[in-house]
Every structure is written in structure tokens, then in C-alpha cells.
PDB file of C-alpha atoms in Angstrom:
ATOM      1  CA  MET A   1       4.920 -12.587  21.711  1.00 81.00           C
ATOM      2  CA  VAL A   2       8.305 -13.611  22.560  1.00 84.00           C
ATOM      3  CA  ILE A   3      11.185 -10.757  22.054  1.00 87.00           C
ATOM      4  CA  ASP A   4      14.885 -12.292  21.962  1.00 88.00           C
ATOM      5  CA  ARG A   5      17.187 -10.198  23.507  1.00 87.00           C
ATOM      6  CA  THR A   6      20.072 -11.949  22.445  1.00 86.00           C
ATOM      7  CA  SER A   7      19.471 -11.973  18.740  1.00 82.00           C
ATOM      8  CA  PRO A   8      20.811  -9.504  16.699  1.00 79.00           C
ATOM      9  CA  VAL A   9      17.564  -8.262  15.348  1.00 82.00           C
ATOM     10  CA  PRO A  10      16.436  -4.891  16.402  1.00 86.00           C
ATOM     11  CA  LEU A  11      13.822  -5.478  19.334  1.00 90.00           C
ATOM     12  CA  TYR A  12      11.454  -3.297  17.410  1.00 89.00           C
ATOM     13  CA  HIS A  13      12.219  -4.885  14.381  1.00 87.00           C
ATOM     14  CA  GLN A  14      11.067  -8.173  16.386  1.00 88.00           C
ATOM     15  CA  LEU A  15       7.592  -6.337  18.028  1.00 92.00           C
ATOM     16  CA  ALA A  16       6.823  -4.442  14.403  1.00 88.00           C
ATOM     17  CA  GLN A  17       7.791  -8.395  12.232  1.00 87.00           C
ATOM     18  CA  GLN A  18       5.159 -10.136  14.929  1.00 90.00           C
ATOM     19  CA  LEU A  19       2.552  -7.936  15.681  1.00 90.00           C
ATOM     20  CA  THR A  20       2.205  -7.008  11.415  1.00 87.00           C
ATOM     21  CA  ALA A  21       1.721 -11.586  11.086  1.00 87.00           C
ATOM     22  CA  ALA A  22      -0.506 -10.782  13.693  1.00 88.00           C
ATOM     23  CA  VAL A  23      -2.873  -8.152  11.550  1.00 84.00           C
ATOM     24  CA  GLU A  24      -2.168  -9.958   8.081  1.00 80.00           C
ATOM     25  CA  ASN A  25      -3.551 -13.508  10.007  1.00 82.00           C
ATOM     26  CA  GLY A  26      -6.025 -12.272  11.462  1.00 83.00           C
ATOM     27  CA  VAL A  27      -5.603 -12.541  14.743  1.00 89.00           C
ATOM     28  CA  LEU A  28      -5.924  -8.187  14.708  1.00 87.00           C
ATOM     29  CA  GLN A  29      -9.030  -7.209  12.353  1.00 86.00           C
ATOM     30  CA  PRO A  30      -9.340  -4.149  10.834  1.00 83.00           C
ATOM     31  CA  GLY A  31     -11.318  -1.375  13.015  1.00 83.00           C
ATOM     32  CA  ASP A  32      -9.492  -3.168  16.955  1.00 87.00           C
ATOM     33  CA  PRO A  33      -8.409   0.191  19.010  1.00 89.00           C
ATOM     34  CA  PHE A  34      -4.386  -1.298  19.431  1.00 88.00           C
ATOM     35  CA  GLU A  35      -2.719  -1.479  22.931  1.00 88.00           C
ATOM     36  CA  ASN A  36      -1.474   1.718  23.726  1.00 87.00           C
ATOM     37  CA  GLU A  37       2.163   2.360  23.587  1.00 88.00           C
ATOM     38  CA  ILE A  38       3.172   2.267  27.748  1.00 91.00           C
ATOM     39  CA  ALA A  39       1.074  -1.420  28.413  1.00 92.00           C
ATOM     40  CA  LEU A  40       2.757  -2.986  25.562  1.00 91.00           C
ATOM     41  CA  ALA A  41       6.191  -1.839  26.772  1.00 92.00           C
ATOM     42  CA  GLU A  42       5.194  -2.862  29.902  1.00 93.00           C
ATOM     43  CA  ARG A  43       3.546  -5.358  29.125  1.00 92.00           C
ATOM     44  CA  LEU A  44       6.446  -6.696  26.802  1.00 92.00           C
ATOM     45  CA  GLN A  45       9.822  -4.746  29.261  1.00 93.00           C
ATOM     46  CA  LEU A  46      10.253  -2.658  26.671  1.00 92.00           C
ATOM     47  CA  SER A  47      11.285   1.229  26.602  1.00 93.00           C
ATOM     48  CA  ARG A  48       8.640   2.851  25.047  1.00 93.00           C
ATOM     49  CA  PRO A  49      10.737   4.730  22.250  1.00 93.00           C
ATOM     50  CA  THR A  50      11.349   0.913  21.220  1.00 92.00           C
ATOM     51  CA  VAL A  51       7.566   0.128  21.014  1.00 92.00           C
ATOM     52  CA  ARG A  52       6.803   3.712  20.080  1.00 92.00           C
ATOM     53  CA  ARG A  53       9.196   3.161  16.644  1.00 90.00           C
ATOM     54  CA  ALA A  54       7.659   0.086  16.697  1.00 90.00           C
ATOM     55  CA  ILE A  55       5.296   1.562  15.593  1.00 90.00           C
ATOM     56  CA  ALA A  56       5.550   4.109  13.721  1.00 86.00           C
ATOM     57  CA  GLU A  57       7.061   0.922  10.848  1.00 83.00           C
ATOM     58  CA  MET A  58       3.264  -0.438  11.248  1.00 85.00           C
ATOM     59  CA  VAL A  59       1.885   2.898  10.513  1.00 81.00           C
ATOM     60  CA  SER A  60       4.379   3.692   7.426  1.00 73.00           C
ATOM     61  CA  ARG A  61       3.652   0.500   6.309  1.00 72.00           C
ATOM     62  CA  GLY A  62      -0.441   1.240   6.439  1.00 72.00           C
ATOM     63  CA  LEU A  63      -0.753  -1.336   9.498  1.00 79.00           C
ATOM     64  CA  LEU A  64      -2.441   0.966  11.504  1.00 83.00           C
ATOM     65  CA  VAL A  65      -3.392   4.270  12.094  1.00 80.00           C
ATOM     66  CA  ARG A  66      -3.006   6.818  14.518  1.00 78.00           C
ATOM     67  CA  ARG A  67      -6.104  10.049  14.651  1.00 76.00           C
ATOM     68  CA  ARG A  68      -6.722  12.769  16.423  1.00 73.00           C
ATOM     69  CA  GLY A  69      -9.086  11.827  19.671  1.00 74.00           C
ATOM     70  CA  VAL A  70      -9.558   8.358  18.595  1.00 75.00           C
ATOM     71  CA  GLY A  71      -6.341   6.635  18.935  1.00 83.00           C
ATOM     72  CA  THR A  72      -4.193   4.072  17.481  1.00 87.00           C
ATOM     73  CA  THR A  73      -6.485   1.421  14.909  1.00 87.00           C
ATOM     74  CA  VAL A  74      -5.785  -1.346  13.094  1.00 86.00           C
ATOM     75  CA  ALA A  75      -6.318  -0.286   9.584  1.00 78.00           C
ATOM     76  CA  ASN A  76      -8.631  -0.706   7.183  1.00 69.00           C
ATOM     77  CA  GLU A  77      -8.033  -3.578   4.588  1.00 58.00           C
ATOM     78  CA  VAL A  78      -6.084  -1.633   1.960  1.00 52.00           C
ATOM     79  CA  ILE A  79      -5.432  -1.979  -2.143  1.00 48.00           C
ATOM     80  CA  HIS A  80      -2.216  -2.553  -2.959  1.00 46.00           C
ATOM     81  CA  ARG A  81      -1.033  -0.639  -6.549  1.00 48.00           C
ATOM     82  CA  ARG A  82       2.018  -2.528  -7.504  1.00 46.00           C
ATOM     83  CA  ASP A  83       4.303  -1.662 -10.190  1.00 45.00           C
ATOM     84  CA  GLU A  84       2.484  -2.121 -13.083  1.00 46.00           C
ATOM     85  CA  LEU A  85       0.565  -0.502 -15.575  1.00 53.00           C
ATOM     86  CA  THR A  86      -2.925  -1.606 -14.529  1.00 60.00           C
ATOM     87  CA  SER A  87      -6.284   0.380 -13.499  1.00 66.00           C
ATOM     88  CA  LEU A  88      -7.775   0.517  -9.688  1.00 71.00           C
ATOM     89  CA  TYR A  89     -10.633  -2.224 -11.324  1.00 66.00           C
ATOM     90  CA  ASP A  90      -8.210  -4.524 -12.058  1.00 65.00           C
ATOM     91  CA  ASP A  91      -6.659  -4.198  -8.900  1.00 68.00           C
ATOM     92  CA  LEU A  92      -9.513  -4.433  -6.765  1.00 68.00           C
ATOM     93  CA  GLN A  93     -11.057  -7.398  -9.116  1.00 65.00           C
ATOM     94  CA  ARG A  94      -7.076  -9.237  -8.370  1.00 67.00           C
ATOM     95  CA  GLN A  95      -7.429  -8.493  -4.350  1.00 65.00           C
ATOM     96  CA  GLY A  96     -11.112 -10.053  -3.817  1.00 69.00           C
ATOM     97  CA  ARG A  97     -12.550  -6.591  -3.768  1.00 69.00           C
ATOM     98  CA  VAL A  98     -15.747  -6.141  -5.111  1.00 77.00           C
ATOM     99  CA  PRO A  99     -15.328  -2.235  -7.570  1.00 80.00           C
ATOM    100  CA  ARG A 100     -18.139  -0.067  -8.042  1.00 88.00           C
ATOM    101  CA  THR A 101     -17.966   3.428  -9.942  1.00 92.00           C
ATOM    102  CA  GLU A 102     -19.979   6.337 -10.156  1.00 95.00           C
ATOM    103  CA  VAL A 103     -19.837   8.661 -12.510  1.00 96.00           C
ATOM    104  CA  LEU A 104     -19.712  11.898 -11.623  1.00 97.00           C
ATOM    105  CA  THR A 105     -18.505  13.776 -15.073  1.00 97.00           C
ATOM    106  CA  LEU A 106     -18.544  12.947 -18.459  1.00 97.00           C
ATOM    107  CA  GLU A 107     -17.713  15.530 -21.150  1.00 97.00           C
ATOM    108  CA  THR A 108     -16.928  15.800 -24.355  1.00 96.00           C
ATOM    109  CA  GLU A 109     -14.995  19.709 -24.255  1.00 96.00           C
ATOM    110  CA  SER A 110     -13.224  19.350 -21.645  1.00 96.00           C
ATOM    111  CA  TYR A 111     -10.695  21.542 -22.006  1.00 95.00           C
ATOM    112  CA  ASP A 112      -7.221  21.756 -19.847  1.00 95.00           C
ATOM    113  CA  ASP A 113      -3.143  23.022 -20.761  1.00 95.00           C
ATOM    114  CA  ARG A 114      -2.032  21.111 -18.872  1.00 94.00           C
ATOM    115  CA  ALA A 115      -4.119  16.997 -19.904  1.00 95.00           C
ATOM    116  CA  ALA A 116      -3.678  19.240 -23.981  1.00 95.00           C
ATOM    117  CA  GLU A 117       0.282  19.193 -22.562  1.00 94.00           C
ATOM    118  CA  ALA A 118       0.329  15.511 -21.367  1.00 93.00           C
ATOM    119  CA  LEU A 119      -1.394  14.293 -24.164  1.00 94.00           C
ATOM    120  CA  LYS A 120       0.567  16.079 -26.919  1.00 92.00           C
ATOM    121  CA  LEU A 121      -2.436  18.329 -28.731  1.00 95.00           C
ATOM    122  CA  PRO A 122      -2.700  21.350 -29.017  1.00 95.00           C
ATOM    123  CA  ALA A 123      -4.117  23.136 -26.295  1.00 93.00           C
ATOM    124  CA  ASP A 124      -8.333  24.459 -27.507  1.00 95.00           C
ATOM    125  CA  THR A 125      -8.127  20.689 -28.257  1.00 96.00           C
ATOM    126  CA  ALA A 126     -11.900  19.337 -27.512  1.00 96.00           C
ATOM    127  CA  LEU A 127     -10.914  16.719 -24.019  1.00 97.00           C
ATOM    128  CA  VAL A 128     -12.844  13.980 -23.034  1.00 97.00           C
ATOM    129  CA  LEU A 129     -13.305  14.565 -19.265  1.00 98.00           C
ATOM    130  CA  ILE A 130     -14.405  11.815 -17.136  1.00 97.00           C
ATOM    131  CA  GLU A 131     -14.334  11.495 -13.239  1.00 98.00           C
ATOM    132  CA  ARG A 132     -15.320   9.235 -11.367  1.00 96.00           C
ATOM    133  CA  LEU A 133     -15.800   8.256  -7.766  1.00 96.00           C
ATOM    134  CA  ARG A 134     -14.846   4.247  -6.935  1.00 91.00           C
ATOM    135  CA  PHE A 135     -16.045   2.505  -4.222  1.00 90.00           C
ATOM    136  CA  ALA A 136     -14.343  -0.989  -3.315  1.00 84.00           C
ATOM    137  CA  ASP A 137     -17.481  -2.747  -1.676  1.00 84.00           C
ATOM    138  CA  ASP A 138     -19.158  -0.485  -0.192  1.00 85.00           C
ATOM    139  CA  THR A 139     -16.593   2.194   0.491  1.00 88.00           C
ATOM    140  CA  PRO A 140     -15.119   4.541  -1.376  1.00 93.00           C
ATOM    141  CA  ILE A 141     -12.005   5.172  -2.173  1.00 89.00           C
ATOM    142  CA  GLY A 142     -10.029   7.638  -4.522  1.00 92.00           C
ATOM    143  CA  VAL A 143     -11.545  10.346  -7.246  1.00 96.00           C
ATOM    144  CA  LEU A 144     -10.230  10.017 -10.146  1.00 95.00           C
ATOM    145  CA  ARG A 145     -10.205  11.921 -12.849  1.00 97.00           C
ATOM    146  CA  ASN A 146      -8.386  11.474 -16.400  1.00 97.00           C
ATOM    147  CA  TRP A 147      -8.712  12.786 -19.896  1.00 97.00           C
ATOM    148  CA  LEU A 148      -8.719  11.097 -23.066  1.00 97.00           C
ATOM    149  CA  PRO A 149      -8.617  13.012 -26.606  1.00 96.00           C
ATOM    150  CA  PRO A 150     -11.712  13.436 -28.765  1.00 96.00           C
ATOM    151  CA  SER A 151     -11.748   9.997 -30.276  1.00 94.00           C
ATOM    152  CA  PHE A 152     -13.255   8.190 -27.007  1.00 95.00           C
ATOM    153  CA  ALA A 153     -15.839  10.750 -27.042  1.00 95.00           C
ATOM    154  CA  ASP A 154     -17.971   8.073 -27.889  1.00 95.00           C
ATOM    155  CA  LEU A 155     -17.697   6.926 -23.967  1.00 96.00           C
ATOM    156  CA  THR A 156     -20.420   6.677 -22.419  1.00 96.00           C
ATOM    157  CA  ARG A 157     -21.378   6.261 -18.527  1.00 96.00           C
ATOM    158  CA  GLU A 158     -23.036   2.421 -18.928  1.00 96.00           C
ATOM    159  CA  GLU A 159     -20.098   1.911 -19.979  1.00 94.00           C
ATOM    160  CA  LEU A 160     -17.702   3.743 -17.277  1.00 94.00           C
ATOM    161  CA  GLY A 161     -19.715   2.412 -14.951  1.00 92.00           C
ATOM    162  CA  GLU A 162     -19.403  -1.514 -15.078  1.00 90.00           C
ATOM    163  CA  ARG A 163     -15.853  -1.046 -17.095  1.00 90.00           C
ATOM    164  CA  GLY A 164     -12.536  -0.110 -15.757  1.00 88.00           C
ATOM    165  CA  LEU A 165     -11.484   2.636 -18.051  1.00 91.00           C
ATOM    166  CA  TYR A 166      -8.350   0.418 -19.167  1.00 89.00           C
ATOM    167  CA  GLU A 167     -10.453  -3.012 -19.796  1.00 88.00           C
ATOM    168  CA  LEU A 168     -12.777   0.383 -22.085  1.00 93.00           C
ATOM    169  CA  LEU A 169      -9.588   1.627 -23.825  1.00 92.00           C
ATOM    170  CA  ARG A 170      -8.451  -1.896 -25.096  1.00 89.00           C
ATOM    171  CA  SER A 171     -12.112  -2.631 -26.563  1.00 91.00           C
ATOM    172  CA  ARG A 172     -11.118   0.361 -29.155  1.00 91.00           C
ATOM    173  CA  GLY A 173      -7.672  -1.308 -30.302  1.00 91.00           C
ATOM    174  CA  VAL A 174      -5.767   1.460 -27.977  1.00 90.00           C
ATOM    175  CA  ARG A 175      -3.880  -0.650 -25.425  1.00 86.00           C
ATOM    176  CA  PRO A 176      -1.505   1.778 -22.385  1.00 83.00           C
ATOM    177  CA  ALA A 177       1.588  -0.104 -23.381  1.00 78.00           C
ATOM    178  CA  VAL A 178       3.861   2.596 -20.615  1.00 79.00           C
ATOM    179  CA  ALA A 179       3.225   5.078 -18.621  1.00 82.00           C
ATOM    180  CA  GLN A 180       4.974   8.142 -16.552  1.00 84.00           C
ATOM    181  CA  GLN A 181       3.358   8.445 -12.642  1.00 86.00           C
ATOM    182  CA  THR A 182       3.764  10.845  -9.768  1.00 90.00           C
ATOM    183  CA  ILE A 183       3.212  10.499  -6.657  1.00 89.00           C
ATOM    184  CA  GLY A 184       2.581  12.444  -3.466  1.00 92.00           C
ATOM    185  CA  ALA A 185       0.591  13.616  -0.827  1.00 90.00           C
ATOM    186  CA  ARG A 186      -2.351  16.354   0.536  1.00 92.00           C
ATOM    187  CA  SER A 187      -4.937  17.331   1.866  1.00 91.00           C
ATOM    188  CA  PRO A 188      -8.345  16.833   0.955  1.00 93.00           C
ATOM    189  CA  ALA A 189     -10.420  19.918  -0.105  1.00 93.00           C
ATOM    190  CA  GLY A 190     -14.572  20.262   1.083  1.00 93.00           C
ATOM    191  CA  ARG A 191     -15.280  18.881  -1.440  1.00 95.00           C
ATOM    192  CA  GLU A 192     -13.521  15.174  -1.934  1.00 95.00           C
ATOM    193  CA  GLN A 193     -14.004  15.068   1.996  1.00 95.00           C
ATOM    194  CA  ARG A 194     -17.327  14.679   1.478  1.00 95.00           C
ATOM    195  CA  LEU A 195     -17.317  12.320  -0.742  1.00 96.00           C
ATOM    196  CA  LEU A 196     -14.126   9.665   0.379  1.00 95.00           C
ATOM    197  CA  LYS A 197     -15.742  10.885   3.462  1.00 93.00           C
ATOM    198  CA  LEU A 198     -12.747  11.840   5.154  1.00 91.00           C
ATOM    199  CA  GLY A 199     -11.578  14.555   7.965  1.00 88.00           C
ATOM    200  CA  LYS A 200      -9.819  17.483   7.243  1.00 86.00           C
ATOM    201  CA  SER A 201      -6.751  16.420   8.784  1.00 86.00           C
ATOM    202  CA  ASP A 202      -6.875  13.073   6.874  1.00 89.00           C
ATOM    203  CA  PRO A 203      -4.739  12.176   3.857  1.00 89.00           C
ATOM    204  CA  LEU A 204      -4.946  11.669   1.015  1.00 91.00           C
ATOM    205  CA  LEU A 205      -2.936  10.233  -1.547  1.00 91.00           C
ATOM    206  CA  THR A 206      -2.304  11.085  -5.264  1.00 94.00           C
ATOM    207  CA  MET A 207      -1.478  10.208  -7.924  1.00 91.00           C
ATOM    208  CA  THR A 208      -0.687  11.631 -11.562  1.00 94.00           C
ATOM    209  CA  ARG A 209      -0.491   9.713 -15.066  1.00 91.00           C
ATOM    210  CA  ARG A 210       0.501   9.359 -18.930  1.00 91.00           C
ATOM    211  CA  ALA A 211       0.408   6.658 -20.246  1.00 88.00           C
ATOM    212  CA  TYR A 212       1.617   6.074 -23.700  1.00 86.00           C
ATOM    213  CA  ASP A 213       0.525   3.330 -26.264  1.00 82.00           C
ATOM    214  CA  GLY A 214       3.377   0.441 -27.961  1.00 74.00           C
ATOM    215  CA  ASN A 215       4.326   3.546 -30.600  1.00 76.00           C
ATOM    216  CA  GLY A 216       4.950   5.609 -27.838  1.00 80.00           C
ATOM    217  CA  ALA A 217       1.559   8.133 -28.759  1.00 86.00           C
ATOM    218  CA  ALA A 218      -0.380   9.471 -24.851  1.00 89.00           C
ATOM    219  CA  VAL A 219      -3.664   7.617 -24.844  1.00 92.00           C
ATOM    220  CA  GLU A 220      -5.281   9.373 -21.135  1.00 94.00           C
ATOM    221  CA  PHE A 221      -3.998  11.586 -18.580  1.00 96.00           C
ATOM    222  CA  GLY A 222      -5.278  11.537 -15.030  1.00 95.00           C
ATOM    223  CA  ASP A 223      -5.229  13.327 -11.784  1.00 96.00           C
ATOM    224  CA  HIS A 224      -6.490  10.883  -8.523  1.00 94.00           C
ATOM    225  CA  CYS A 225      -6.722  10.545  -5.419  1.00 94.00           C
ATOM    226  CA  TYR A 226      -6.907   8.046  -3.219  1.00 92.00           C
ATOM    227  CA  ARG A 227      -8.530   7.554   0.891  1.00 90.00           C
ATOM    228  CA  ALA A 228      -4.869   6.704   1.803  1.00 87.00           C
ATOM    229  CA  ASP A 229      -6.265   4.005   5.032  1.00 83.00           C
ATOM    230  CA  GLN A 230      -7.041   2.868   1.544  1.00 79.00           C
ATOM    231  CA  TYR A 231      -5.011   2.507  -0.548  1.00 75.00           C
ATOM    232  CA  ALA A 232      -1.210   1.884  -1.395  1.00 71.00           C
ATOM    233  CA  PHE A 233       1.238   2.527  -3.670  1.00 69.00           C
ATOM    234  CA  ASP A 234       4.250  -1.182  -3.959  1.00 64.00           C
ATOM    235  CA  ILE A 235       6.896  -0.239  -6.116  1.00 62.00           C
ATOM    236  CA  THR A 236      10.069  -2.543  -6.563  1.00 57.00           C
ATOM    237  CA  VAL A 237      13.738  -0.517  -7.184  1.00 55.00           C
ATOM    238  CA  TYR A 238      16.203  -2.289  -9.541  1.00 46.00           C
ATOM    239  CA  GLU A 239      20.358  -1.440  -9.398  1.00 50.00           C
ATOM    240  CA  ARG A 240      20.745  -0.324 -12.312  1.00 44.00           C
TER     241      ARG A 240
END
């Protein structure tokens, strides 16, 4: 790594850029232990705050993971969900990963006030509830809970295990066209820890989604959670 002290680019950013390139080029592999900030600062003759800021930038981008008792390691390959209306199944296939689904729950008479409101249906409507554990290759990355209108009560576990939900909706003549999403983070509950193989202090990314067809009719409500070391949201912001 070469640090140009005459450049107007901040030193921490120069360091972060070169370390990022090492991760993206495969010089640093997923799971590799990352050099501690003291050793890195001494080796490059940089201050510890400069190195600490560069590492923090990489952590915030999901390239490095800090764990108590383990230290800093290169993150596992992260699935990036872009700001477009796709399913996780589509995202995994696009990135060359092998999606696998374990159907945890399939109910055709589920009652949920929040889901009914999102789908613009009476609170006493019997909704279709689908809960799935999604894998990328052999790594569990998300627990997906979706509620659908009663018209989708014919969905089967076999279908849901083999195909993405949005593909199944399209096959039934329903095309999600736009969605409202809310993204957050929290600690995992006990069941989520077990399913996603997480520790108590490992963070979860969360997303709730209300999807609508081209006519504005609500077609799906989702409440999902993802492993933060395996998943990221890419969002493009436009000036209005």
C-alpha cells in the first residue's frame, strides 16, 4: 500500500480505498483475520485515529466485521439488494449464488392486523402466511415472513421451496410494480439466533415491504430479517 501524503485525498480514505481493493480483488479473503490497527499504523507510519477511521469506514460498508473476542475479520460475501423491486431469490441468482429455501410455515387462515391493514383488507380476513428460511449456497441469510390475500391459498410448500415468491405471483397473473420499504436494524430474538446461526450481540437488518401492482392494489406484505454480515441494501438517492 502506498500513502501519498501530498495528495488532497484524506489519508484515512486513501487507506480505506486500497484495503477495499484488496478485499474486492481477493487478496483478502472472506473470513481472513484483519491486521490490528496498532500494527497497521506502525507499518504504514500513520496515526492510530487515521487507521481507526479507515477501518470504521470499511465496517460501515460491510467489508469488515468486528466481533468481541474474535477481533476484526474480512466479511463473508455480502448479498446486495438494489433499490428495485426484486425478490431475494432473484438477487441471489443474479450474483451467482445458489438460493435454497426451507419453508417453515404455510398457513391459509392467518389473522394479523398489521398485515391486513397493509393489504387494505378487513382485520378479520383470513390471510395466507408464508415463513421461509433462505440460504445462499449453504449459509442461512434471512428469515422471510410474507402475508398474501386469500386468493393465493393454493400456493404449495413444494412451489415455495423451489421458486421465488415474486415469480410465483407473476405466474398467477399478479405483477408487483412498486413497493414501500422500511429498513432498520435490531438484535435477533432467540429463534432467529438459532435459524440464522447468530450470537446474541450479532445485528440483524430488517425490512418491511408493502408491494402493489400497476393499478395500485396491494398484493403482498413482508416482514423480513437478514444477517448483517451477509446482506446489504444499495439505495440510489435522486435530487428532486
